[in-house]
PDB file of C-alpha atoms in Angstrom:
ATOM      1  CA  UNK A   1      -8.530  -9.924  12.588  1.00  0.00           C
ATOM      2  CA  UNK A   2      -6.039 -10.968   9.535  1.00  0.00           C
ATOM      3  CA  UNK A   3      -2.619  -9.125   8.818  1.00  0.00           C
ATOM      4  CA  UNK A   4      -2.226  -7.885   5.065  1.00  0.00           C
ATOM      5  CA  UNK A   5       0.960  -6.762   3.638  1.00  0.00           C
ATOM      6  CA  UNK A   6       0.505  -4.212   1.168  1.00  0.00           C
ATOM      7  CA  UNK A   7       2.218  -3.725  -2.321  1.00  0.00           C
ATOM      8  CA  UNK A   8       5.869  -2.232  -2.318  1.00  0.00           C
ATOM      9  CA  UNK A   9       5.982   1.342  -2.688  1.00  0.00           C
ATOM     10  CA  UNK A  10       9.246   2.038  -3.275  1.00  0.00           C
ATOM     11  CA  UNK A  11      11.540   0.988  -6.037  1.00  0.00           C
ATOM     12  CA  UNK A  12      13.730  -1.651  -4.926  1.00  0.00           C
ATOM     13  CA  UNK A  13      16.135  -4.356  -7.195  1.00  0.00           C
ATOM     14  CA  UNK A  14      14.543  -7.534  -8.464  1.00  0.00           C
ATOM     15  CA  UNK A  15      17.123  -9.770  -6.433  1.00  0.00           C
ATOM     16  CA  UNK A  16      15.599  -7.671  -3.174  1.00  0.00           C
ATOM     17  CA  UNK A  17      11.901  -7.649  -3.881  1.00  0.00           C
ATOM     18  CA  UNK A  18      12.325 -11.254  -4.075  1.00  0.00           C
ATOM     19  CA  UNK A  19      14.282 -11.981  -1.311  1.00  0.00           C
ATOM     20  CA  UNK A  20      11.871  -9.971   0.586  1.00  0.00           C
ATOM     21  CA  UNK A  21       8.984 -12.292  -0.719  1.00  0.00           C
ATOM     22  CA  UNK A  22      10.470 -15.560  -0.119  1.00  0.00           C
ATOM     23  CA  UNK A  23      11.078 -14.532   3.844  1.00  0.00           C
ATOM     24  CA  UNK A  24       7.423 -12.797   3.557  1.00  0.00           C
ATOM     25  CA  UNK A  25       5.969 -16.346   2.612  1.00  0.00           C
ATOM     26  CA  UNK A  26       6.961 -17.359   6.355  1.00  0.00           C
ATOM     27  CA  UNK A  27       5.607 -14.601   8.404  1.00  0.00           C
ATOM     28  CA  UNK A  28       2.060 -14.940   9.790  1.00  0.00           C
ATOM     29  CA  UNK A  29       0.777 -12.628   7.213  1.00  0.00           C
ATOM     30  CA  UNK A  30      -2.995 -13.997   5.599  1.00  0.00           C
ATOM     31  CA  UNK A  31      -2.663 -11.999   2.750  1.00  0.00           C
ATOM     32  CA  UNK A  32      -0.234 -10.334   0.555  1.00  0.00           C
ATOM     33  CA  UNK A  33      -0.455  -7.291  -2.243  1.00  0.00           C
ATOM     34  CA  UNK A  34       2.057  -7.497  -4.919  1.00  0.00           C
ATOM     35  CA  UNK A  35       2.621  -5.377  -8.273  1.00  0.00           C
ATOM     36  CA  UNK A  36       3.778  -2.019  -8.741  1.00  0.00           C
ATOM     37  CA  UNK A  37       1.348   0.892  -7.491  1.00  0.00           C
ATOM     38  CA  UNK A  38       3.348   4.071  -8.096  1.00  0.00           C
ATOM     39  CA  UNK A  39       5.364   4.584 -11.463  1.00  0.00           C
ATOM     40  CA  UNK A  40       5.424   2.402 -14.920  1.00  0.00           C
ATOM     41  CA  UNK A  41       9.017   3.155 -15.267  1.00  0.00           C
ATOM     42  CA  UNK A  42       9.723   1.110 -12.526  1.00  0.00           C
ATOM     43  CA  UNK A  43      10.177  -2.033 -14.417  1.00  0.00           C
ATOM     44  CA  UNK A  44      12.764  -4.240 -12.636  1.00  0.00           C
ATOM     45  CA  UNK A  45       9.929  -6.863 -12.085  1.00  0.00           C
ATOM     46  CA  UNK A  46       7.871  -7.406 -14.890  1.00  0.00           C
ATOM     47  CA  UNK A  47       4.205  -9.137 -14.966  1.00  0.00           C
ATOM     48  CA  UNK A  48       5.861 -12.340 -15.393  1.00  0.00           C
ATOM     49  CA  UNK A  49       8.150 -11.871 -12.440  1.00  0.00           C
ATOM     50  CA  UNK A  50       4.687 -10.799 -10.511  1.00  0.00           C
ATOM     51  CA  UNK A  51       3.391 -13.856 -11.077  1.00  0.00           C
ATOM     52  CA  UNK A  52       5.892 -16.112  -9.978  1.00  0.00           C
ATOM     53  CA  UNK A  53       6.013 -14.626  -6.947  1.00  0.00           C
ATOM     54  CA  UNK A  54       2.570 -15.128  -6.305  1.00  0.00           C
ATOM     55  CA  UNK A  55       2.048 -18.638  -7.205  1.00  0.00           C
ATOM     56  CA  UNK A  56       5.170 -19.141  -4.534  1.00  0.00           C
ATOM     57  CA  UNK A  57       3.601 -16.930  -1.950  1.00  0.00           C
ATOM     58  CA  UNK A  58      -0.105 -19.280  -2.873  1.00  0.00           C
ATOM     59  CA  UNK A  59       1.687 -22.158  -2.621  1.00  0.00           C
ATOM     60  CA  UNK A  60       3.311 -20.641   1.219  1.00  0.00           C
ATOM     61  CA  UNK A  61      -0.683 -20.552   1.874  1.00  0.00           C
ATOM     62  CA  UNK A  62      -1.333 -16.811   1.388  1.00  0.00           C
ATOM     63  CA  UNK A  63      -3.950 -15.044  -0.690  1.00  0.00           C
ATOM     64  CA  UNK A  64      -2.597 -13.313  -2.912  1.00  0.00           C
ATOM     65  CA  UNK A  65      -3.756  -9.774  -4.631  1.00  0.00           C
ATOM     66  CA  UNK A  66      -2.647  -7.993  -7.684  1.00  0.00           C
ATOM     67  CA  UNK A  67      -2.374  -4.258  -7.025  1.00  0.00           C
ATOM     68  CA  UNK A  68      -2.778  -1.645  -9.691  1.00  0.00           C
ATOM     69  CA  UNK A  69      -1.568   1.876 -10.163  1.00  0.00           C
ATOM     70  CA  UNK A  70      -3.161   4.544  -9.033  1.00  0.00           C
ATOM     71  CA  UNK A  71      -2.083   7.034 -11.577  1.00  0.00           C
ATOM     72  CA  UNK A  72      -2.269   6.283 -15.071  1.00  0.00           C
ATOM     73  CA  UNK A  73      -0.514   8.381 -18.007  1.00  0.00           C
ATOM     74  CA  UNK A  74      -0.111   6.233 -21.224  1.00  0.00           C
ATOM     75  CA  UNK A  75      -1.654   3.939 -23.205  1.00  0.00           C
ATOM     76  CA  UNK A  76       1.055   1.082 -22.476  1.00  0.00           C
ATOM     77  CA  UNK A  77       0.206   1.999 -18.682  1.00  0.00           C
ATOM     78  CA  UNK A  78      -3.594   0.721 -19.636  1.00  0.00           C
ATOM     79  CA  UNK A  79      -2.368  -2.407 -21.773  1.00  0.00           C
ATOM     80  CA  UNK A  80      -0.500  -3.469 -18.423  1.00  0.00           C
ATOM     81  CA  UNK A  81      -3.702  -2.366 -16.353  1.00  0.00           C
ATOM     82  CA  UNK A  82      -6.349  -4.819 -18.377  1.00  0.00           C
ATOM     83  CA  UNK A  83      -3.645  -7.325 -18.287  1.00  0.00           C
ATOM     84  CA  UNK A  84      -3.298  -7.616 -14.562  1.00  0.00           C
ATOM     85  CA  UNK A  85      -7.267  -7.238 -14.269  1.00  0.00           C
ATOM     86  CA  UNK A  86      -7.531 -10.048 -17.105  1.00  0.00           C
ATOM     87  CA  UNK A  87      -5.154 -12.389 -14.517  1.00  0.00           C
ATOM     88  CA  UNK A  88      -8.086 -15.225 -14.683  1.00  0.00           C
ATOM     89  CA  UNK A  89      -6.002 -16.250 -11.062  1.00  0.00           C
ATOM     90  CA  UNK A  90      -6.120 -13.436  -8.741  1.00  0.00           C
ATOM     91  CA  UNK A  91      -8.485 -11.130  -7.220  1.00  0.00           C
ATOM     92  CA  UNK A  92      -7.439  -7.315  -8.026  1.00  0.00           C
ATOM     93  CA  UNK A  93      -7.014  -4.450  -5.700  1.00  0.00           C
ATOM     94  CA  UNK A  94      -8.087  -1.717  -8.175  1.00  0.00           C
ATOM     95  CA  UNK A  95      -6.962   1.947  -7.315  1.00  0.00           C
ATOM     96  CA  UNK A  96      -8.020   4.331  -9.315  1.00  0.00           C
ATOM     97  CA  UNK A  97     -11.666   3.739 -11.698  1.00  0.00           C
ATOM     98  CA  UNK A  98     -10.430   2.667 -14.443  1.00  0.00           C
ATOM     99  CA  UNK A  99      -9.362  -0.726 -12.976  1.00  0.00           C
ATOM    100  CA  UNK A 100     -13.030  -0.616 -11.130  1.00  0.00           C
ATOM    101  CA  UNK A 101     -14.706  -0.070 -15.038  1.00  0.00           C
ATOM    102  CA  UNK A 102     -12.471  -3.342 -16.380  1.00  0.00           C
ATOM    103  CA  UNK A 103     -13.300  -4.975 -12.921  1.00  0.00           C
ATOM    104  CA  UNK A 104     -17.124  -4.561 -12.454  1.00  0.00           C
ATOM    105  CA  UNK A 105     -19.438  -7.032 -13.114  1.00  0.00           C
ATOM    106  CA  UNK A 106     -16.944  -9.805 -13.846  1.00  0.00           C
ATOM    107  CA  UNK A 107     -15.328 -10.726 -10.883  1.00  0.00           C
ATOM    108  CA  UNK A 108     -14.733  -9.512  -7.284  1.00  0.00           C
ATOM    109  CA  UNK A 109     -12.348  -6.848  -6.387  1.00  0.00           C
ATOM    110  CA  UNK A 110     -10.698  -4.965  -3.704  1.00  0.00           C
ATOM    111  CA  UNK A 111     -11.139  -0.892  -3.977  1.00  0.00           C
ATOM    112  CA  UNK A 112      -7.861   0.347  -2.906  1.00  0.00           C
ATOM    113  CA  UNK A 113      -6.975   3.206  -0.626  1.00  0.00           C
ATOM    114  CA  UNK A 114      -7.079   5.647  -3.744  1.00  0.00           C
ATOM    115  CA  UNK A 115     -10.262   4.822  -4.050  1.00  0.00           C
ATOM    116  CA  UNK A 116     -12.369   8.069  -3.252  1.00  0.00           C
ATOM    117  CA  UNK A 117     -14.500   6.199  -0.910  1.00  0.00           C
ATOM    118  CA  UNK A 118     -16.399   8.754   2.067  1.00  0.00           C
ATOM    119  CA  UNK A 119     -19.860   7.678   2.466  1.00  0.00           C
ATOM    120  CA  UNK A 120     -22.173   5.199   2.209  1.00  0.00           C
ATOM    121  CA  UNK A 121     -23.340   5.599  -0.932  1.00  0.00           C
ATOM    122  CA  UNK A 122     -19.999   5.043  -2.218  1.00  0.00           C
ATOM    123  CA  UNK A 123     -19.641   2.188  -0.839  1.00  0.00           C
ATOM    124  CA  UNK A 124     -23.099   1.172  -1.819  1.00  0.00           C
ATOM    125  CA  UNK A 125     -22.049   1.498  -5.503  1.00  0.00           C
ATOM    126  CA  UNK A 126     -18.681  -0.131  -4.906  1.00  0.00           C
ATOM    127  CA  UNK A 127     -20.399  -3.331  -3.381  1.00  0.00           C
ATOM    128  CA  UNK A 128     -23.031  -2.809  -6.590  1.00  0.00           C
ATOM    129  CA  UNK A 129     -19.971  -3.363  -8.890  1.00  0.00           C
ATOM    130  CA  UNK A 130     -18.495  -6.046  -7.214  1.00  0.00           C
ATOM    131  CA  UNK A 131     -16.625  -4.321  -4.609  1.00  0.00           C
ATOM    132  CA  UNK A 132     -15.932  -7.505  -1.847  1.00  0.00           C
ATOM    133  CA  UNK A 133     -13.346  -5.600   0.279  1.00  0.00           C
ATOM    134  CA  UNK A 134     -12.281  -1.769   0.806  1.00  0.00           C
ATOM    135  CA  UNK A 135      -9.426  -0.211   1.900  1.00  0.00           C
ATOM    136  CA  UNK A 136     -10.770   3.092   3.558  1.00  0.00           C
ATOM    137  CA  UNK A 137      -8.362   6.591   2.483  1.00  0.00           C
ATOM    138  CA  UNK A 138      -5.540   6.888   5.122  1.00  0.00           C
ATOM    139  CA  UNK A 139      -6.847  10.009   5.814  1.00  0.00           C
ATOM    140  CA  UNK A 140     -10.588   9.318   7.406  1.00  0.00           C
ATOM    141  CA  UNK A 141     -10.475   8.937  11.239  1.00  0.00           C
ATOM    142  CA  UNK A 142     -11.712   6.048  13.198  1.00  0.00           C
ATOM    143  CA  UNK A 143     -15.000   8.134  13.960  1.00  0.00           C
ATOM    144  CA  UNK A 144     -15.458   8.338   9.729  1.00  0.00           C
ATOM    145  CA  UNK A 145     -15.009   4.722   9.539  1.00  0.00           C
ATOM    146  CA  UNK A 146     -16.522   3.579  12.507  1.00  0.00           C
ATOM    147  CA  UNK A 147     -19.766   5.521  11.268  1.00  0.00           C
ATOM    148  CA  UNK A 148     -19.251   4.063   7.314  1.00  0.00           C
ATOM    149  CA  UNK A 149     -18.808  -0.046   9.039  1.00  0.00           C
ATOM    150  CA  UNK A 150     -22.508   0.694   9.770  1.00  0.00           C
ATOM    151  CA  UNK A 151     -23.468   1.657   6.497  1.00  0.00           C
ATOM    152  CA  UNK A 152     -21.217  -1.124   4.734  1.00  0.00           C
ATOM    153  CA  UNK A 153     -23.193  -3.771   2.267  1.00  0.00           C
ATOM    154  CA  UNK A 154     -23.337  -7.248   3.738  1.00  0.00           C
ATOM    155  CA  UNK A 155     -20.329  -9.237   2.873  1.00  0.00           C
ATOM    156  CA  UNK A 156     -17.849  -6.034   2.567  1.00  0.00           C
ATOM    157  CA  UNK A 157     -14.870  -6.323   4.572  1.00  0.00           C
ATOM    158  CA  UNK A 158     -12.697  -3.831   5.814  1.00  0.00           C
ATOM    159  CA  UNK A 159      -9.299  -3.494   5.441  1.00  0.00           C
ATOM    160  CA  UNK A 160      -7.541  -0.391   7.538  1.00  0.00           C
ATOM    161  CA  UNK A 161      -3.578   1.020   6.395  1.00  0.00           C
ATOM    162  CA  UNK A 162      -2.194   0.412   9.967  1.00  0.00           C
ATOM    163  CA  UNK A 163       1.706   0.717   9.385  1.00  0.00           C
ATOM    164  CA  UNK A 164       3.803   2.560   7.173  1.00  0.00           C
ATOM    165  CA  UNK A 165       4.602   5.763   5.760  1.00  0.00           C
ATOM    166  CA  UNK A 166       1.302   6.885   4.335  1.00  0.00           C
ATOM    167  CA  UNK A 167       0.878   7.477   0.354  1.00  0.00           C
ATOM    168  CA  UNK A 168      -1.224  10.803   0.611  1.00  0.00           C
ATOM    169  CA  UNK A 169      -1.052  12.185  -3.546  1.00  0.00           C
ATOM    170  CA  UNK A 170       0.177  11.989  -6.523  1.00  0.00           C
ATOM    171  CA  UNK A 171       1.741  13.991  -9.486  1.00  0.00           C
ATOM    172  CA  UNK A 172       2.236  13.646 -13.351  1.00  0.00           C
ATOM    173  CA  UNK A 173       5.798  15.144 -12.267  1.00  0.00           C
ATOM    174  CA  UNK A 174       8.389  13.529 -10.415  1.00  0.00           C
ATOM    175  CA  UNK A 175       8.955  14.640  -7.353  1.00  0.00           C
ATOM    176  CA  UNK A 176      12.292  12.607  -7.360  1.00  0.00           C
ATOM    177  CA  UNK A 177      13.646  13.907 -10.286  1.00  0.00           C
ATOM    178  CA  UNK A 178      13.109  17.602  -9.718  1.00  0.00           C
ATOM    179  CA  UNK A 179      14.931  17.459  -6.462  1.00  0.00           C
ATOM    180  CA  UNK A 180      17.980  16.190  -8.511  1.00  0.00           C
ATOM    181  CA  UNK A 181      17.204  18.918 -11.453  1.00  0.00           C
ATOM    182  CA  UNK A 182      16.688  16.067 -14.198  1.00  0.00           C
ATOM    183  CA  UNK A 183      13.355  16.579 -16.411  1.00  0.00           C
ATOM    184  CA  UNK A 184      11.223  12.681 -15.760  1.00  0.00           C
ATOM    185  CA  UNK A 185      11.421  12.137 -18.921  1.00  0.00           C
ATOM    186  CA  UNK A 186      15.651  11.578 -17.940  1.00  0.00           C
ATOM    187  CA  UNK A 187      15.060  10.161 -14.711  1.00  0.00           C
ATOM    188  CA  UNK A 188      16.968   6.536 -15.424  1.00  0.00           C
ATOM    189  CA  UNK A 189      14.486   5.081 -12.650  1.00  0.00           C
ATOM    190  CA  UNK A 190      17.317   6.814  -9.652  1.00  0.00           C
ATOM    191  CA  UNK A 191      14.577   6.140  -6.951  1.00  0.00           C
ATOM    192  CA  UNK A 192      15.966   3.150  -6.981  1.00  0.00           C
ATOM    193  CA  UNK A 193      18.748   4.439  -4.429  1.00  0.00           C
ATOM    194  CA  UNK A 194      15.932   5.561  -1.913  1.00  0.00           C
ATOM    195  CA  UNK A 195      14.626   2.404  -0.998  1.00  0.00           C
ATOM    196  CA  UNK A 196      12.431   4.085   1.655  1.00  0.00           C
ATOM    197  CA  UNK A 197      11.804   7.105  -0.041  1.00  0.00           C
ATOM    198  CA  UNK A 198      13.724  10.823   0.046  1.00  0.00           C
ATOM    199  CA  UNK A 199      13.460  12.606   3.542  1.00  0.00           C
ATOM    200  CA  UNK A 200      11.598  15.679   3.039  1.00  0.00           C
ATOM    201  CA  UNK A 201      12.643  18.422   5.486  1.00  0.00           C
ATOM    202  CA  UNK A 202      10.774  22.029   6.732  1.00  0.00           C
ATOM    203  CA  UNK A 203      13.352  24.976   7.163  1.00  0.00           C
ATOM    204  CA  UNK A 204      13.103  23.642  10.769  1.00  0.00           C
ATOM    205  CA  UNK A 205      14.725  20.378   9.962  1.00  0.00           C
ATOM    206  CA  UNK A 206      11.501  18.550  10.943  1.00  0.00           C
ATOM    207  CA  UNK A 207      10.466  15.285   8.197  1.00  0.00           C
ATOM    208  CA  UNK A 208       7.612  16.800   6.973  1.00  0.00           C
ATOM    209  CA  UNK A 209       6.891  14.272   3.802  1.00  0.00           C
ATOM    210  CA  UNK A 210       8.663  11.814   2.090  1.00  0.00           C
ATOM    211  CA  UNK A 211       9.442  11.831  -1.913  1.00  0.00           C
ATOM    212  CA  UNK A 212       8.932   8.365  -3.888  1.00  0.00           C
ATOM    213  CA  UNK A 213       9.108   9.294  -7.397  1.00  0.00           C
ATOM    214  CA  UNK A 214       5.317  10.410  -8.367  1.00  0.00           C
ATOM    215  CA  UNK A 215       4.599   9.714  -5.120  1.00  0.00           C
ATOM    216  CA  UNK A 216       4.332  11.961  -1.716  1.00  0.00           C
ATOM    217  CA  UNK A 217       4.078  10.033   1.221  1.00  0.00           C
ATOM    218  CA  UNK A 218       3.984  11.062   5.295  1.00  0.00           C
ATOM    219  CA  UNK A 219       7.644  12.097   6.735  1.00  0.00           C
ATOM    220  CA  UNK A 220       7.155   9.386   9.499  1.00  0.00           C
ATOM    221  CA  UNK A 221       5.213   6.237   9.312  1.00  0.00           C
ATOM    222  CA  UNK A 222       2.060   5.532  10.429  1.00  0.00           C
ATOM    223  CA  UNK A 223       1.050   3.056  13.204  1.00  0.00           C
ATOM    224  CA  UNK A 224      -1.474   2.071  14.608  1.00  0.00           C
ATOM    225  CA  UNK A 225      -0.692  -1.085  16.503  1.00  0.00           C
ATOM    226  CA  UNK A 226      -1.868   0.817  19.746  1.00  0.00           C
ATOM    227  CA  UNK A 227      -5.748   0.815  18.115  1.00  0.00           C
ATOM    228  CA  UNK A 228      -6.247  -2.815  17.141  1.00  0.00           C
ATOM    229  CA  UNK A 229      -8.652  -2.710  19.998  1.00  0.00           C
ATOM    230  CA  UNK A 230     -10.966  -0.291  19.241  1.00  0.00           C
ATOM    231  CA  UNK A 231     -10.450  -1.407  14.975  1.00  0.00           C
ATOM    232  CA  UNK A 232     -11.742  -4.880  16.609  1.00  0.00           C
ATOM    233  CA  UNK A 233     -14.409  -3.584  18.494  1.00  0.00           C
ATOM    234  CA  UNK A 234     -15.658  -1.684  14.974  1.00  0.00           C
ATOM    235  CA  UNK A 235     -15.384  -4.342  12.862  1.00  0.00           C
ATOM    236  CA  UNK A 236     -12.302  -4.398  10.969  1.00  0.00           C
ATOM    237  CA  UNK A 237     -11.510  -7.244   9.455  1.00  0.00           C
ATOM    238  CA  UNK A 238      -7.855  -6.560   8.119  1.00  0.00           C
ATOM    239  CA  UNK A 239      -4.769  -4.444   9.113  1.00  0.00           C
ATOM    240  CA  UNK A 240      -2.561  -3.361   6.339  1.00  0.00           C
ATOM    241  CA  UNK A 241       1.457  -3.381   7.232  1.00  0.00           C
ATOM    242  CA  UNK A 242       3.098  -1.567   4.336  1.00  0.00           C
ATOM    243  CA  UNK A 243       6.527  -2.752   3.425  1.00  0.00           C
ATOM    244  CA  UNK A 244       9.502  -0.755   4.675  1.00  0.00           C
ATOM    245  CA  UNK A 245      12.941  -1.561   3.988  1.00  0.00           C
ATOM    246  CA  UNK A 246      13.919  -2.834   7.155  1.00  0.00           C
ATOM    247  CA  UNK A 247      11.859  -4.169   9.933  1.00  0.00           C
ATOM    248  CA  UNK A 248       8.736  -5.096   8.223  1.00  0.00           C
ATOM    249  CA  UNK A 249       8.991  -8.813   9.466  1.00  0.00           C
ATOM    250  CA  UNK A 250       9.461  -7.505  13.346  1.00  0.00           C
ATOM    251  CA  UNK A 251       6.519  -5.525  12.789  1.00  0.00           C
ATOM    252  CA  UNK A 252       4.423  -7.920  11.158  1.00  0.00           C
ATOM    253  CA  UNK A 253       5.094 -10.052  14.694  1.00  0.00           C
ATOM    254  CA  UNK A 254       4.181  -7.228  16.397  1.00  0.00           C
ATOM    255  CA  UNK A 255       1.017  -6.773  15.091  1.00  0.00           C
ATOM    256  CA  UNK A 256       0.069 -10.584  15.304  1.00  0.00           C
ATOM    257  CA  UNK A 257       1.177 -11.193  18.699  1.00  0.00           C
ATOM    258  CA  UNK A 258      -0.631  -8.381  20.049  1.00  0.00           C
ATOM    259  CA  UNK A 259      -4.118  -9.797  17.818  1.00  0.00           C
ATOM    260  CA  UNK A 260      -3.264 -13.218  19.675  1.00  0.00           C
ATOM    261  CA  UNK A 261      -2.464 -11.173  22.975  1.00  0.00           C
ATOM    262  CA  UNK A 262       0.675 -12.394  22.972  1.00  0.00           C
ATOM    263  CA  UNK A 263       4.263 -10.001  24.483  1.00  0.00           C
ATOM    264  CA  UNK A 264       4.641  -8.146  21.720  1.00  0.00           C
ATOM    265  CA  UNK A 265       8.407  -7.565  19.960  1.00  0.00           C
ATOM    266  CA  UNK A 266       9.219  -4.112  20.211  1.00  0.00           C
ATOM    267  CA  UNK A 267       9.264  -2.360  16.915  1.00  0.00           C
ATOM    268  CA  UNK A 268      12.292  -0.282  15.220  1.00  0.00           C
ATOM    269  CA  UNK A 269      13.124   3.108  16.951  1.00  0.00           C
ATOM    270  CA  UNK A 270      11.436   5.234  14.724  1.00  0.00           C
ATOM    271  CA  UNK A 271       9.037   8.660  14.955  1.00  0.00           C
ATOM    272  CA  UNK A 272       5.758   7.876  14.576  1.00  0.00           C
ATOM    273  CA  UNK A 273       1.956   9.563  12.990  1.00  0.00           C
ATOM    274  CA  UNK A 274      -1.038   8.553  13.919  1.00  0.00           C
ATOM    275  CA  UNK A 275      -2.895  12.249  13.723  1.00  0.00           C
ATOM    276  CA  UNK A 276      -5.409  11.262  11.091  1.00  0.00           C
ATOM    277  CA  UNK A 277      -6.749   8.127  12.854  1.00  0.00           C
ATOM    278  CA  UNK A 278      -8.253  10.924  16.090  1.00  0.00           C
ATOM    279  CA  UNK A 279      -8.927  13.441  14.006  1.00  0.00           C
ATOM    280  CA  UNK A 280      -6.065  15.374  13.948  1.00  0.00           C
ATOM    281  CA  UNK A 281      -3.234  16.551  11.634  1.00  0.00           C
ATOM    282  CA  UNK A 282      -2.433  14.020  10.106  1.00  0.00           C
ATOM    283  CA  UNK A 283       1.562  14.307  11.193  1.00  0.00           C
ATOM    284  CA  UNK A 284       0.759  14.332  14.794  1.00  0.00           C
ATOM    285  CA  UNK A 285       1.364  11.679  17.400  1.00  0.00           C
ATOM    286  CA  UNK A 286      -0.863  10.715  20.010  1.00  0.00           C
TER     287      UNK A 286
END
């Protein structure tokens, strides 16, 4: 089974996204997603900056995957969307269908975990358009995928969010800039101070979500390092670490030494989810 590190979700400085990527080219990671997923305003890297990056992290011997966003507003967003899909380099994790229309028939893609992918005809259709990997929604349980690996085309892999806060929806509005009472349009990009996201709290103090701009994420990250047995036994081919803003290298050496049944380094002190993978609320741990 291969480790994937997903795109960036949060905002972060240039100077720190590639620091981040130039340690990331020495982890045992097989494959790595880079671009901006979430907001267009975010533009402290810009598609040349992308692909710098990813001719270094090629050249570390990774495969490297442009990401796409998931929610698209403007026209410039869909200049910057046929862009990245026109790359003529890299294969494209497309997540949302207009990236799938620019994609299909031309050249192989990955369907992202936006991707409203639940059955087998979906997937079917996917494959049909030249679908070569999916990345099932972080909220289907191992049953749900377990019973879609038997209805996935031949040469399909699959590729299963395994760490990190999970990105559950989206909004037109800001979720970042109405908790600080500034319309978006005025936002001056300030998720850049939460570089994991804005706590999210019940009137009982528990974390019950996480704000990142547009985005809503899970209060607590996911993990499922305890599963990579039973993903193996299914037919997984890929686990998906999502970057955090500390600790993503000691969990990427979690997760491969426990592939390679290896000790394991223990990974940071932190409440965990895992509800969605048994078939449970999603917020649960079990």
């Amino acid at each position: 089974m291969k480790i994937a590190l997903g795109p960036i979700l949060y905002y972060w400085p240039k100077e720190h996204v590639e620091e981040f990527y130039a340690a990331a080219a020495r982890w045992p990671v097989d494959t790595v997603y880079l671009g901006e997923t979430v907001c267009s305003k975010r533009r402290a890297l810009r598609r040349y900056d992308w692909l710098a990056i990813a001719g270094r992290l090629r050249d570390a011997g990774k495969e490297v995957v442009l990401s796409t966003q998931a929610l698209l507003e403007a026209n410039s967003e869909l200049l910057q969307l046929e862009q990245f899909c026109n790359n003529g380099e890299y294969p494209v994790e497309a997540n949302d269908m207009a990236a799938v229309q620019l994609l299909a028939g031309r050249v192989p893609f990955i369907a992202g975990p936006h991707i409203n992918c639940y059955n087998g005809e979906t997937l079917a259709l996917l494959a049909g358009l030249g679908a070569s990997r999916w990345v099932p929604p972080v909220e289907l349980s191992a049953a749900s995928i377990g019973a879609l690996q038997g209805q996935r085309p031949a040469g399909m892999e699959t590729e299963v969010f395994a760490y990190g806060r999970l990105p559950l929806a989206f909004s037109a509005r800001c979720f970042t800039a109405r908790a600080d009472n500034v319309g978006k349009d005025d936002c001056e990009q300030r998720c850049i101070h939460d570089p994991d996201g804005r706590p999210l709290h019940t009137q009982e103090d528990q974390r019950l979500f996480t704000v990142n701009g547009i985005q809503l994420q899970s209060g607590t990250p996911c993990n499922l390092l305890g599963e990579l047995g039973p993903m193996g036994e299914m037919g997984v081919d890929i686990v998906r670490i999502s970057p955090q803003a500390e600790g993503t290298e000691a969990v990427v050496r979690a997760f491969r030494a426990t592939l390679d049944k290896n000790p394991a380094p223990e990974l940071p002190a932190l409440d965990y989810c895992n509800g969605y993978w048994h078939g449970a609320p999603g917020m649960a741990w079990q």
